[in-house]
XYZ file of C-alpha atoms in Angstrom:
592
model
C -96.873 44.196 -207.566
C -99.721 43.614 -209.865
C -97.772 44.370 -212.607
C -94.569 43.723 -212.789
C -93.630 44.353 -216.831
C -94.948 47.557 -216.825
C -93.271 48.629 -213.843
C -90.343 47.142 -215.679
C -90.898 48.889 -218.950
C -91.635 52.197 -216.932
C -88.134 52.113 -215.107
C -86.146 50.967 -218.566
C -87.908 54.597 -220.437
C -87.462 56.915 -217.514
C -83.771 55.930 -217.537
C -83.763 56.474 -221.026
C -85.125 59.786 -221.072
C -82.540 60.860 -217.777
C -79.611 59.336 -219.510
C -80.662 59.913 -223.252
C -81.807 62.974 -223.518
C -79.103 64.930 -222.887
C -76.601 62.743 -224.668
C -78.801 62.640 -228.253
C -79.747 66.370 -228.438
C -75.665 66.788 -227.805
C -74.900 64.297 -229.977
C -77.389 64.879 -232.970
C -77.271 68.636 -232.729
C -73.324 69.502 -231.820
C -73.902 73.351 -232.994
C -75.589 73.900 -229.818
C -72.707 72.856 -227.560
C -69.710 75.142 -226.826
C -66.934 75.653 -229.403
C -63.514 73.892 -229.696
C -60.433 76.020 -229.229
C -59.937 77.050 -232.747
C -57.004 75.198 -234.483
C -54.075 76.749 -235.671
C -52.269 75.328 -238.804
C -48.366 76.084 -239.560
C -47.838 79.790 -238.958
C -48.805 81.389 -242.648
C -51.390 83.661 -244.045
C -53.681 80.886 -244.351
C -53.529 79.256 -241.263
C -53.752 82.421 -239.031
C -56.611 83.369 -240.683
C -58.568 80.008 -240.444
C -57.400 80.638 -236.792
C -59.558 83.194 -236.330
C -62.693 80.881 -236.465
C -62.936 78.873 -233.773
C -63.615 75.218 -234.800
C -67.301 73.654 -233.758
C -67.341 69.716 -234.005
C -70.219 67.649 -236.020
C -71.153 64.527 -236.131
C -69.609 64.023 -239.553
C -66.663 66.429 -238.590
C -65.112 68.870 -241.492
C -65.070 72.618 -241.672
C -68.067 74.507 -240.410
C -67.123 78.109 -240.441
C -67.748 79.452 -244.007
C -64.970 81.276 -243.757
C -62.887 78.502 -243.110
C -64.429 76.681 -246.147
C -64.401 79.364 -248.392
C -60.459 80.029 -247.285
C -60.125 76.365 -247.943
C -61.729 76.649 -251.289
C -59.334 79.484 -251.995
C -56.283 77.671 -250.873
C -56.803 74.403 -252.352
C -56.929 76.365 -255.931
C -53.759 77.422 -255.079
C -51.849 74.780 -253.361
C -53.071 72.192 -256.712
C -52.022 74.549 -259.484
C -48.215 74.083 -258.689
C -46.220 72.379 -260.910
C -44.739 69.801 -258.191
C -47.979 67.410 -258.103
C -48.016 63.698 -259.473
C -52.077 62.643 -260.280
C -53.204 60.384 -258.232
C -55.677 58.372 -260.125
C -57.700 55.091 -258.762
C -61.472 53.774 -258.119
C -61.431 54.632 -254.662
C -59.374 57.775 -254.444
C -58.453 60.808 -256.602
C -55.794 63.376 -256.017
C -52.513 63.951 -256.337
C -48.711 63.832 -254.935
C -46.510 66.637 -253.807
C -43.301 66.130 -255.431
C -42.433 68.910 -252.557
C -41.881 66.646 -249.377
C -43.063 63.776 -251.425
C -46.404 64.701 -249.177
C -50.106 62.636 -250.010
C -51.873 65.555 -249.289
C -54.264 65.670 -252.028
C -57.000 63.083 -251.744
C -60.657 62.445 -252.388
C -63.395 59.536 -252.077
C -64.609 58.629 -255.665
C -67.278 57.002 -253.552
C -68.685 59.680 -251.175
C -70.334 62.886 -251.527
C -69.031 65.843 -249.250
C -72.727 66.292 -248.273
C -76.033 65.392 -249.242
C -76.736 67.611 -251.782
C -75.082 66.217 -255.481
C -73.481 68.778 -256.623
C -71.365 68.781 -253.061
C -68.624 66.609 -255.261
C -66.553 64.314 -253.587
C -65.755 64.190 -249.866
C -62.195 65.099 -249.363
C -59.825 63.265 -246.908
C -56.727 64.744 -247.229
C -55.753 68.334 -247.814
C -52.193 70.416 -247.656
C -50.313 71.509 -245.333
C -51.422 75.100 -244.573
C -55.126 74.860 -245.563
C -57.610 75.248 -242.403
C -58.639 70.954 -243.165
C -54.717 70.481 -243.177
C -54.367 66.559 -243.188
C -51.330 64.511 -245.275
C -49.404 61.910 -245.158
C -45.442 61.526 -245.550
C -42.730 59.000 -245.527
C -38.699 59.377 -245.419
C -35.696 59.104 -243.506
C -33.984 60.253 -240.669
C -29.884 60.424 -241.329
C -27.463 59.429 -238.136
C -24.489 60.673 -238.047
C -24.091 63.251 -240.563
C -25.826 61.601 -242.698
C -27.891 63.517 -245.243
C -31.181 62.377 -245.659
C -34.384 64.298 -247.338
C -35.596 67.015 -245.462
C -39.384 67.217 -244.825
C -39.570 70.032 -248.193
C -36.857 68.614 -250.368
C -38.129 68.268 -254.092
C -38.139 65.010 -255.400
C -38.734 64.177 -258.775
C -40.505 61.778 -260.735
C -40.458 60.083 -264.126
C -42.346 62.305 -266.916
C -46.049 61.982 -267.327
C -46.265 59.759 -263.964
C -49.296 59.097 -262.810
C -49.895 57.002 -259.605
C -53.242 53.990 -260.923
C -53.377 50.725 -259.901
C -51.426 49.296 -262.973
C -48.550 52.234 -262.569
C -46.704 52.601 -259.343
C -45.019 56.060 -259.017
C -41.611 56.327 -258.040
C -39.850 59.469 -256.394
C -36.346 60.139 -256.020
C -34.035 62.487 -254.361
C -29.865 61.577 -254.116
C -27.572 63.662 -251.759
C -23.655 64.204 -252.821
C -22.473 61.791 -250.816
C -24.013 59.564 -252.887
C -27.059 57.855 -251.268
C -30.014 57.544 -253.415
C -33.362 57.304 -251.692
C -36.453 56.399 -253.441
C -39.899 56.095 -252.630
C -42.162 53.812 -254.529
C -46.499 54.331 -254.346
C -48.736 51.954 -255.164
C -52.470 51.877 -254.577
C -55.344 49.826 -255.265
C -58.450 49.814 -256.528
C -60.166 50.957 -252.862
C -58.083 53.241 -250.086
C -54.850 51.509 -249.720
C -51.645 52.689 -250.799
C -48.237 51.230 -250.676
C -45.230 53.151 -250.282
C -41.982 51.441 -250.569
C -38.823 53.462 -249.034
C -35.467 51.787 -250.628
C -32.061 53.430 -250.178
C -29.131 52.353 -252.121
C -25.442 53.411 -250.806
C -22.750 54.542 -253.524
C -20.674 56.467 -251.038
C -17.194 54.794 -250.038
C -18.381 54.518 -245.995
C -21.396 52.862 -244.362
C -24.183 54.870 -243.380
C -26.836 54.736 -240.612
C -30.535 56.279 -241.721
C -33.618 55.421 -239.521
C -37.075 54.994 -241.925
C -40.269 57.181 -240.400
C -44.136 57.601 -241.566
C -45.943 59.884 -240.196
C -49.736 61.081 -240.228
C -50.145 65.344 -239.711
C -53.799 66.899 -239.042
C -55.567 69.196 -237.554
C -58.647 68.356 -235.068
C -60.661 71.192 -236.612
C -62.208 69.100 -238.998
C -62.757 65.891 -236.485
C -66.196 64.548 -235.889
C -67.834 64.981 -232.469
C -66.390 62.604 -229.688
C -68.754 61.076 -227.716
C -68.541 58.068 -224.793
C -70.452 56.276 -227.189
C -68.633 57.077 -230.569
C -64.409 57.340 -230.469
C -63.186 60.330 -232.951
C -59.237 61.239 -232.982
C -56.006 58.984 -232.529
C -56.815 55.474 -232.895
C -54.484 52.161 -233.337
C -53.985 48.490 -232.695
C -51.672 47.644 -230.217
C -50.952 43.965 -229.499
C -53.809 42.472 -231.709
C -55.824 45.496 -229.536
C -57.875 48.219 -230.741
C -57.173 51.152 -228.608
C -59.882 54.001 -228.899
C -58.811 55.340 -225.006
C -56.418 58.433 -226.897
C -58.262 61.838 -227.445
C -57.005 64.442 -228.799
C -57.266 66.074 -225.548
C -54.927 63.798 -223.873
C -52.183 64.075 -226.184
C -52.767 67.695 -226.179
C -51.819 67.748 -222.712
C -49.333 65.493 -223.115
C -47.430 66.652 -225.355
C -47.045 62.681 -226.987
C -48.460 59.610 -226.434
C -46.497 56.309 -226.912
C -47.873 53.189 -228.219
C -48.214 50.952 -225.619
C -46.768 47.532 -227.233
C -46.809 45.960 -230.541
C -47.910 48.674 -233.068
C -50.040 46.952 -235.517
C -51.680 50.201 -237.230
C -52.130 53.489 -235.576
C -53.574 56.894 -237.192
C -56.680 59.113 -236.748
C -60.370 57.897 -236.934
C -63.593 60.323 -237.290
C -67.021 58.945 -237.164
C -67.014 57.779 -241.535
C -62.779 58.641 -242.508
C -60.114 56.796 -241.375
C -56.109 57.430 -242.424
C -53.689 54.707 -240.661
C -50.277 53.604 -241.000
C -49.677 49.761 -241.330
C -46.140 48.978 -240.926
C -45.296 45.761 -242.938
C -42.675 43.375 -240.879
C -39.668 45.161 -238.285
C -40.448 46.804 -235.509
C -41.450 50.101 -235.340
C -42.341 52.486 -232.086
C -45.581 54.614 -232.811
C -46.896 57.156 -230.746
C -49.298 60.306 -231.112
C -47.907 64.048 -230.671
C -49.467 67.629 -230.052
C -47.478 69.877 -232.951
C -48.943 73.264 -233.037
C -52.251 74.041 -231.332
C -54.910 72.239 -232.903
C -52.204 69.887 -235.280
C -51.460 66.852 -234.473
C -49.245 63.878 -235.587
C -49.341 60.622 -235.451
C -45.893 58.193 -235.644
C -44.189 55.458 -237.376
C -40.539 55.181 -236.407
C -38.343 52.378 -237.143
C -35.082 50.785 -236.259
C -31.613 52.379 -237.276
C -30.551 50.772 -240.250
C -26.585 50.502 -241.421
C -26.041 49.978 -244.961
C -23.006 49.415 -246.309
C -20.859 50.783 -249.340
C -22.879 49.203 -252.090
C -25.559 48.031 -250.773
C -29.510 49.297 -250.371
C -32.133 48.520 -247.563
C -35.838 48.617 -248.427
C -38.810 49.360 -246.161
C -42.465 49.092 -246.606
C -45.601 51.010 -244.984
C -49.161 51.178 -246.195
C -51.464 53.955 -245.557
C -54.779 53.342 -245.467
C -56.763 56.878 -245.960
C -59.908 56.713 -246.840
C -64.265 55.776 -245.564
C -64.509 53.077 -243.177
C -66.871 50.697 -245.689
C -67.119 47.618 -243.304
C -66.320 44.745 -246.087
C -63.129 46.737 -247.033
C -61.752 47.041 -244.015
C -63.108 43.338 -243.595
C -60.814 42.436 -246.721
C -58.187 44.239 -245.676
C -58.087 42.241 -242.243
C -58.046 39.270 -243.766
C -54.761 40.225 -246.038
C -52.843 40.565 -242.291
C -53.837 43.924 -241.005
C -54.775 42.952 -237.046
C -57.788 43.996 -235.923
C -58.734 46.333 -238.791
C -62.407 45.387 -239.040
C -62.859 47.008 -235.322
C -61.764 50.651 -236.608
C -65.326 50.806 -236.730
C -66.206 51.245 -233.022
C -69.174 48.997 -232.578
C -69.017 49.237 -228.914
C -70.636 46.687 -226.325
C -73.044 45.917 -228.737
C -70.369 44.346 -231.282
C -71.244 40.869 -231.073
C -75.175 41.918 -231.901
C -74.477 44.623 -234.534
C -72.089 43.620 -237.034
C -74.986 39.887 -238.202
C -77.666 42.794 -237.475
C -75.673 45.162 -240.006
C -74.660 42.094 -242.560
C -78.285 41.557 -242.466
C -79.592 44.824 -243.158
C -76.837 45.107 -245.895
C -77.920 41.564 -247.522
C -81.581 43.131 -247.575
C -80.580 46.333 -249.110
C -78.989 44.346 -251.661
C -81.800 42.960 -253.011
C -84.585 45.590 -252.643
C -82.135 48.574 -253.797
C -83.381 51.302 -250.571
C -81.982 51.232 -246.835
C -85.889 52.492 -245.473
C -87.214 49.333 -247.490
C -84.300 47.170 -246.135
C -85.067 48.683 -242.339
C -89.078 47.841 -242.833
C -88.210 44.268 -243.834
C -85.662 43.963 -240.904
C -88.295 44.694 -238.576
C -90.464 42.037 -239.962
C -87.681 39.581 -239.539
C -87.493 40.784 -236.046
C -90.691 40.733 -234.694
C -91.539 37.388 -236.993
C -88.845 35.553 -234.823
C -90.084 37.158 -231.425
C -93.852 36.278 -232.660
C -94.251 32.804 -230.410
C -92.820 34.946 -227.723
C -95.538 37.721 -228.138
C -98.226 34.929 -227.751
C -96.872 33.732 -224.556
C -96.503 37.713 -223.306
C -100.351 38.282 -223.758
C -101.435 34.676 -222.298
C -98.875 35.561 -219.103
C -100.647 39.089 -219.356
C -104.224 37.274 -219.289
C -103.215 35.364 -216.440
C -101.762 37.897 -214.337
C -105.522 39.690 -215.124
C -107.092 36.625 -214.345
C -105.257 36.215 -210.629
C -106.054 40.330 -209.799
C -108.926 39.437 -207.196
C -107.226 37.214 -205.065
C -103.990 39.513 -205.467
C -106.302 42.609 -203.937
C -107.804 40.468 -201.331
C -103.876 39.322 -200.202
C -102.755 42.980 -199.996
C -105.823 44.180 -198.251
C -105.532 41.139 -195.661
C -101.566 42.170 -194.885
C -101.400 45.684 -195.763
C -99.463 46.082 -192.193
C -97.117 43.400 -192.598
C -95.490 44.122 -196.471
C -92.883 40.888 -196.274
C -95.775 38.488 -195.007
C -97.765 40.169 -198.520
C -94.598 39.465 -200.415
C -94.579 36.279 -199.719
C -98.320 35.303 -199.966
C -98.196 37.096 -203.177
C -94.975 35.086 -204.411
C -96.929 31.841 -203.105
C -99.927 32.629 -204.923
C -98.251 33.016 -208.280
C -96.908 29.549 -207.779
C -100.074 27.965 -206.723
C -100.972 28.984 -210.127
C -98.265 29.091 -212.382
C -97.849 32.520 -213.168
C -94.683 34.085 -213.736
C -95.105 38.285 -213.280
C -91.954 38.763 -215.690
C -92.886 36.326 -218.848
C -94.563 39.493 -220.306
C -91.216 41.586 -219.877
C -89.401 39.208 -221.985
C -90.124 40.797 -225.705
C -88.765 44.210 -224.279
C -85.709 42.956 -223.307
C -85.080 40.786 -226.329
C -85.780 44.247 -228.584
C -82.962 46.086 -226.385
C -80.499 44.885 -228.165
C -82.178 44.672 -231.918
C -82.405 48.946 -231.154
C -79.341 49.564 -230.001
C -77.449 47.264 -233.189
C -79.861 49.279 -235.263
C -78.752 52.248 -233.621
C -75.062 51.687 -233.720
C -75.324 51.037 -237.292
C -77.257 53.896 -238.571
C -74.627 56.746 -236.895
C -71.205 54.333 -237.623
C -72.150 52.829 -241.390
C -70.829 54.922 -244.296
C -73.199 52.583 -245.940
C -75.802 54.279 -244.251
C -75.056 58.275 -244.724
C -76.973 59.915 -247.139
C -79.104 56.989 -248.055
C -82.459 57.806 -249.078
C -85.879 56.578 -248.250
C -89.041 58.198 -249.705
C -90.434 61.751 -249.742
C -88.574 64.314 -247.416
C -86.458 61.360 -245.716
C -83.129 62.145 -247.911
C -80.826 60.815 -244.988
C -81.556 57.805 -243.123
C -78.609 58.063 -240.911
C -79.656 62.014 -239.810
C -82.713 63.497 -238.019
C -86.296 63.842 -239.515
C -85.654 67.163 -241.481
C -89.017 68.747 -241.044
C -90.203 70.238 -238.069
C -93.693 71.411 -236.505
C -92.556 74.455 -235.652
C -91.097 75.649 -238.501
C -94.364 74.274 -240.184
C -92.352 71.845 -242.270
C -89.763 73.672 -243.540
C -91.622 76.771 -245.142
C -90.572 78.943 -242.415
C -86.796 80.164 -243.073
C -85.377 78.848 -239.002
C -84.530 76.094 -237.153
C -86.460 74.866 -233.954
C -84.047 74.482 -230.822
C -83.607 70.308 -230.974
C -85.785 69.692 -227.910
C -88.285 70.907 -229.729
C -87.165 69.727 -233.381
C -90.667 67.544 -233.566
C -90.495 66.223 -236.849
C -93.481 64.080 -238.624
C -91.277 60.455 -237.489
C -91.721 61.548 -234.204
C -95.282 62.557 -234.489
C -95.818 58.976 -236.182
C -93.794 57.564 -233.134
C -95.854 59.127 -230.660
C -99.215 58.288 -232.456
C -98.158 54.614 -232.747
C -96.908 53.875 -229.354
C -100.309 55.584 -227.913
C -102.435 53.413 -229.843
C -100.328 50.356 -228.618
C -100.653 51.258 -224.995
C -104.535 51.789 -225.876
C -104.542 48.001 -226.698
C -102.216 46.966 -223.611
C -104.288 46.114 -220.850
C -105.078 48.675 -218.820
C -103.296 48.684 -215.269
C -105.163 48.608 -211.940
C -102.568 51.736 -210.826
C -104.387 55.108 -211.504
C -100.383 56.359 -211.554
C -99.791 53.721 -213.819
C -102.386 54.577 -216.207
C -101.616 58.481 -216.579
C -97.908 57.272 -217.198
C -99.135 55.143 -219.930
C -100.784 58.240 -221.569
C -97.970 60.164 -220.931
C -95.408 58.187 -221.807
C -95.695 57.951 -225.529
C -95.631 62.328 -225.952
C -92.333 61.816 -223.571
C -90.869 59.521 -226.048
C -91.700 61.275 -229.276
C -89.518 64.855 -227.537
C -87.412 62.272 -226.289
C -86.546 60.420 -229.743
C -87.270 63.062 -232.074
C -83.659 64.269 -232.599
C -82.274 60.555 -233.803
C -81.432 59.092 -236.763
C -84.840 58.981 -239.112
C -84.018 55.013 -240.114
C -84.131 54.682 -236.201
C -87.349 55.898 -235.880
C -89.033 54.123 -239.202
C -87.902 50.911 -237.529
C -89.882 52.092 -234.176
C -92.727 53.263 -235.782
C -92.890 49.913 -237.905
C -92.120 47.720 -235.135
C -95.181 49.799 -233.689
C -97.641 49.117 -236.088
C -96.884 45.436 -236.213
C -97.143 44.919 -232.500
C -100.535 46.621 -232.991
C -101.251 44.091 -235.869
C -100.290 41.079 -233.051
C -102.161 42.412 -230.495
C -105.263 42.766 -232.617
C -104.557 38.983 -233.623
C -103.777 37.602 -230.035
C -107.030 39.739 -228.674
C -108.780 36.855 -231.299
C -107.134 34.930 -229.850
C -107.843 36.167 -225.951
C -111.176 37.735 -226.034
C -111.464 37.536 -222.089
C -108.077 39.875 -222.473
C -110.019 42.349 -224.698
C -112.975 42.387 -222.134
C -110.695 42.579 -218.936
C -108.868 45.362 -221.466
C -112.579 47.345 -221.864
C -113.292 47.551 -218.534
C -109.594 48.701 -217.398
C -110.198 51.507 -219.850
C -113.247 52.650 -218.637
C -112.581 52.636 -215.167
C -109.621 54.405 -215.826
C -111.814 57.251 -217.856
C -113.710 57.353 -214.665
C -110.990 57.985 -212.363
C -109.723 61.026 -214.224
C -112.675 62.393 -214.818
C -113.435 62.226 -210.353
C -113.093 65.407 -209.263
C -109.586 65.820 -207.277
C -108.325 63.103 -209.652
């Protein structure tokens, strides 16, 4: 009753810390949670033996087994020496085309490291059939009626010298005696997108009926860590809606999933990589299916199509495979694909995060580094809540002000608790005191941390962004523990006790802010006060590092307003003293 924020504030962190907890260390530090099934690729040497590892999902997802990345390494030599390959050659992506199939199977981000380190080279997205990160894309037909259409390994060929750039499509071809002639045209642009144009032309003396497909094949050993707060696996846009209720899971027990309505895009997300299918005009049914264990597939089917003696039919799919930069897929949205903007999953907190990451984007922009760009987003943040700070610590001076006559209403009807309710309730009208004015800053930060939060575990733009010092990797945990005094000792802590120097900072600041806070007339309140801040450094130790510079900053300048406002409210610092000391006093009574 005599204070209500704190109570407030007390409640909001101790459901943190029960909900949190649990979820972060999880979350942050997947290695320590049981492994996946293992995955099993199509039965050769090379998938049993990547098999044999059973798969353990991170937060970025990819292989994690050095076996299974050395076997990869060892595959991917192979599978890109053959002859069959068309280069694949572009700003965003590099690779190349299996004339075998006509598979994309071969493609890396220009743009993205595979990990921090820089000779990692670039981050692959799609590899081979066969290989333990198995993940490709193909497009062809399905003949009716006799009709004979390209299998799923029939060699196609392609012009000499082709080479699929911007400024030179690549066309395939592959004919059947009948004569049908089926071609497949790529195009791709300068970021992830590429075109692929399926045209069949009839030269045969009777009509034929061939049904166009695209399909997406992977395997979920190299997906990020699914989480209730961040979708990873089969993802799509149904009816202008972006679905993220399909796990892999659930189409594993399945067996396939059907789109429910209007497919718009549909493919497989992890927490950075996307690779969807976008088919352009005519309907087409999607759907997700459970191949082998551990592969799975995701749909385009369309209509049957007759075409006459003659004549030719032409279809058109894009695949989008590639990192999920937010003004791409922005761009992208605007050229017609529905909904493709929210293939980042931005959660409840949508509305909040995407101006909150614009923002923090516009800032990087013009001071070149994301810790500088957080630092300066906190100032924006608590400049705006600044007139609201002044009226928490005169609503906080008031409250102190009214404490007598508060103790002498609960002593006169400490029998009858609804008669001291209401006395109480009177007396703050009488004189114009509201007990939850002070709790307004915390709840107007709730939000700022959370769109902070979202952005630093969902923005490429954020992953492997530097700061200063140690700090490599905004978007990843402090790197240097206590315990393993900094990183000379050759082990890692267990995470709930991964106390790096950001938390230590964390805990150090939010002490010395509760220090300033006036102290509260509740003994129990007081030692949670002191406690608190220790509970929240364990607690927030194992987040992102940019999460915990904007804490710590947003610390220090609260310290920097309460020094100003306790100028401005000296009977606050006074009221403050005393609260201190009487508190010392108390702890220090024996039985206390």
């Amino acid at each position: 009753m005599d204070n209500q924020r704190n109570i407030i504030l007390a409640v909001l962190l101790t459901a943190l810390i029960l909900f949190g907890w649990d979820a972060a260390v999880k979350y942050f530090y997947p290695q320590a949670g049981k492994p996946r099934p293992a995955a099993t690729a199509p039965a050769d040497a090379s998938a049993s033996a990547g098999a044999a590892h059973p798969a353990r999902p991170t937060r970025e997802g990819g292989l994690t087994s050095a076996d299974d990345i050395a076997l990869e390494a060892r595959d991917l030599k192979t599978e890109l020496a053959a002859p069959t390959r068309v280069p694949v050659d572009a700003p965003g992506l590099s690779g190349s085309i299996n004339l075998a199939g006509g598979l994309i199977d071969d493609l890396s981000t220009r743009r993205h490291r595979a990990t921090i380190e820089k000779g990692s080279g670039p981050a692959r997205v799609f590899s081979p059939p066969g290989t333990p990160a198995q993940h490709f894309a193909q497009f062809g037909w399905v003949g009716q009626g006799g009709v004979e259409a390209p299998s799923p390994t029939a060699i196609w060929t392609a012009p000499a010298g082709a080479r699929l750039t911007p400024q030179t499509p690549v066309t395939l071809t592959w004919s059947n005696a009948a004569g049908q002639i089926f071609t497949i045209t790529y195009a791709i642009d300068k970021d992830y997108m590429i075109t692929a144009t399926q045209h069949v032309v009839n030269r045969g003396a009777a009509p034929v009926t061939v049904r166009p497909f695209a399909l997406i094949n992977r395997t979920d050993r190299t997906a990020s860590l699914d989480t209730f707060q961040i979708h990873s696996g089969p993802i799509g846009a149904f009816d202008s809606r972006v679905s993220f209720d399909t796990n892999y899971s659930d189409v594993r027990k399945a067996g396939s999933v059907p789109a429910e309505g209007r497919t718009d895009w549909l493919g497989f997300t992890d927490i950075y990589w996307l690779s969807a299918l976008i088919p352009d005009g005519g309907a087409a049914a999607g759907g997700f299916r459970a191949l082998e264990p551990g592969i799975y597939r995701a749909d385009l089917l369309y209509r049957d199509v007759v075409v006459g003696p003659g004549q030719a039919f032409t279809r058109t799919t894009r695949l989008f495979a590639g990192a999920k930069e937010s003004e791409v897929l922005a761009r992208y949205e605007a050229d017609g694909v529905a909904r493709f903007g929210n293939a980042i999953d931005w959660g409840w907190f949508s509305w909040f995060a995407k101006p909150i990451f614009m923002l923090l984007m516009a800032l990087f922009r013009a001071v070149g580094n994301f810790g500088v760009a957080i630092i300066l987003l906190t100032l924006i943040v608590r400049g705006v809540m600044f007139p609201i700070a002044q009226r928490q610590f005169a609503s906080m001076a008031a409250m102190r002000a009214i404490q007598p006559k508060m103790k002498v209403l609960q002593e006169r009807y400490k029998d009858d608790k609804q008669k001291q309710q209401q006395e109480i309730m009177a007396l703050y009208k009488q004189e114009g005191v509201n007990p939850l004015a002070g709790c307004l800053p915390i709840f107007l930060q709730i939000p700022v941390f959370f769109a902070l939060y979202k952005v630093l575990i969902l923005a490429i733009e954020m992953r492997h962004q530097p700061f200063v010092l140690w700090i490599r990797d905004l978007s990843a945990p402090d790197p240097l523990h206590v315990l393993n005094l900094f990183g000379l000792l050759p082990f890692t802590p267990p995470s709930f006790l991964a106390i790096g120097i950001l938390a230590l900072l964390l805990g150090l600041t939010m002490f010395l802010q509760f220090r300033l806070n006036p102290a509260p007339p509740d003994p129990i309140q007081q030692q949670m006060f002191m406690i608190m801040p220790w509970v929240m450094m364990f607690v927030m130790a194992p987040f992102a590092a940019g999460l915990l510079i904007y804490w710590i900053t947003s610390n220090l300048l609260t310290i920097g307003q309460q020094k100003y406002l306790y100028s401005r409210h000296p009977q606050l610092r006074a009221q403050n003293g005393k609260g201190a000391a009487d508190a010392e006093r108390g702890a220090a009574r024996p039985g206390k």
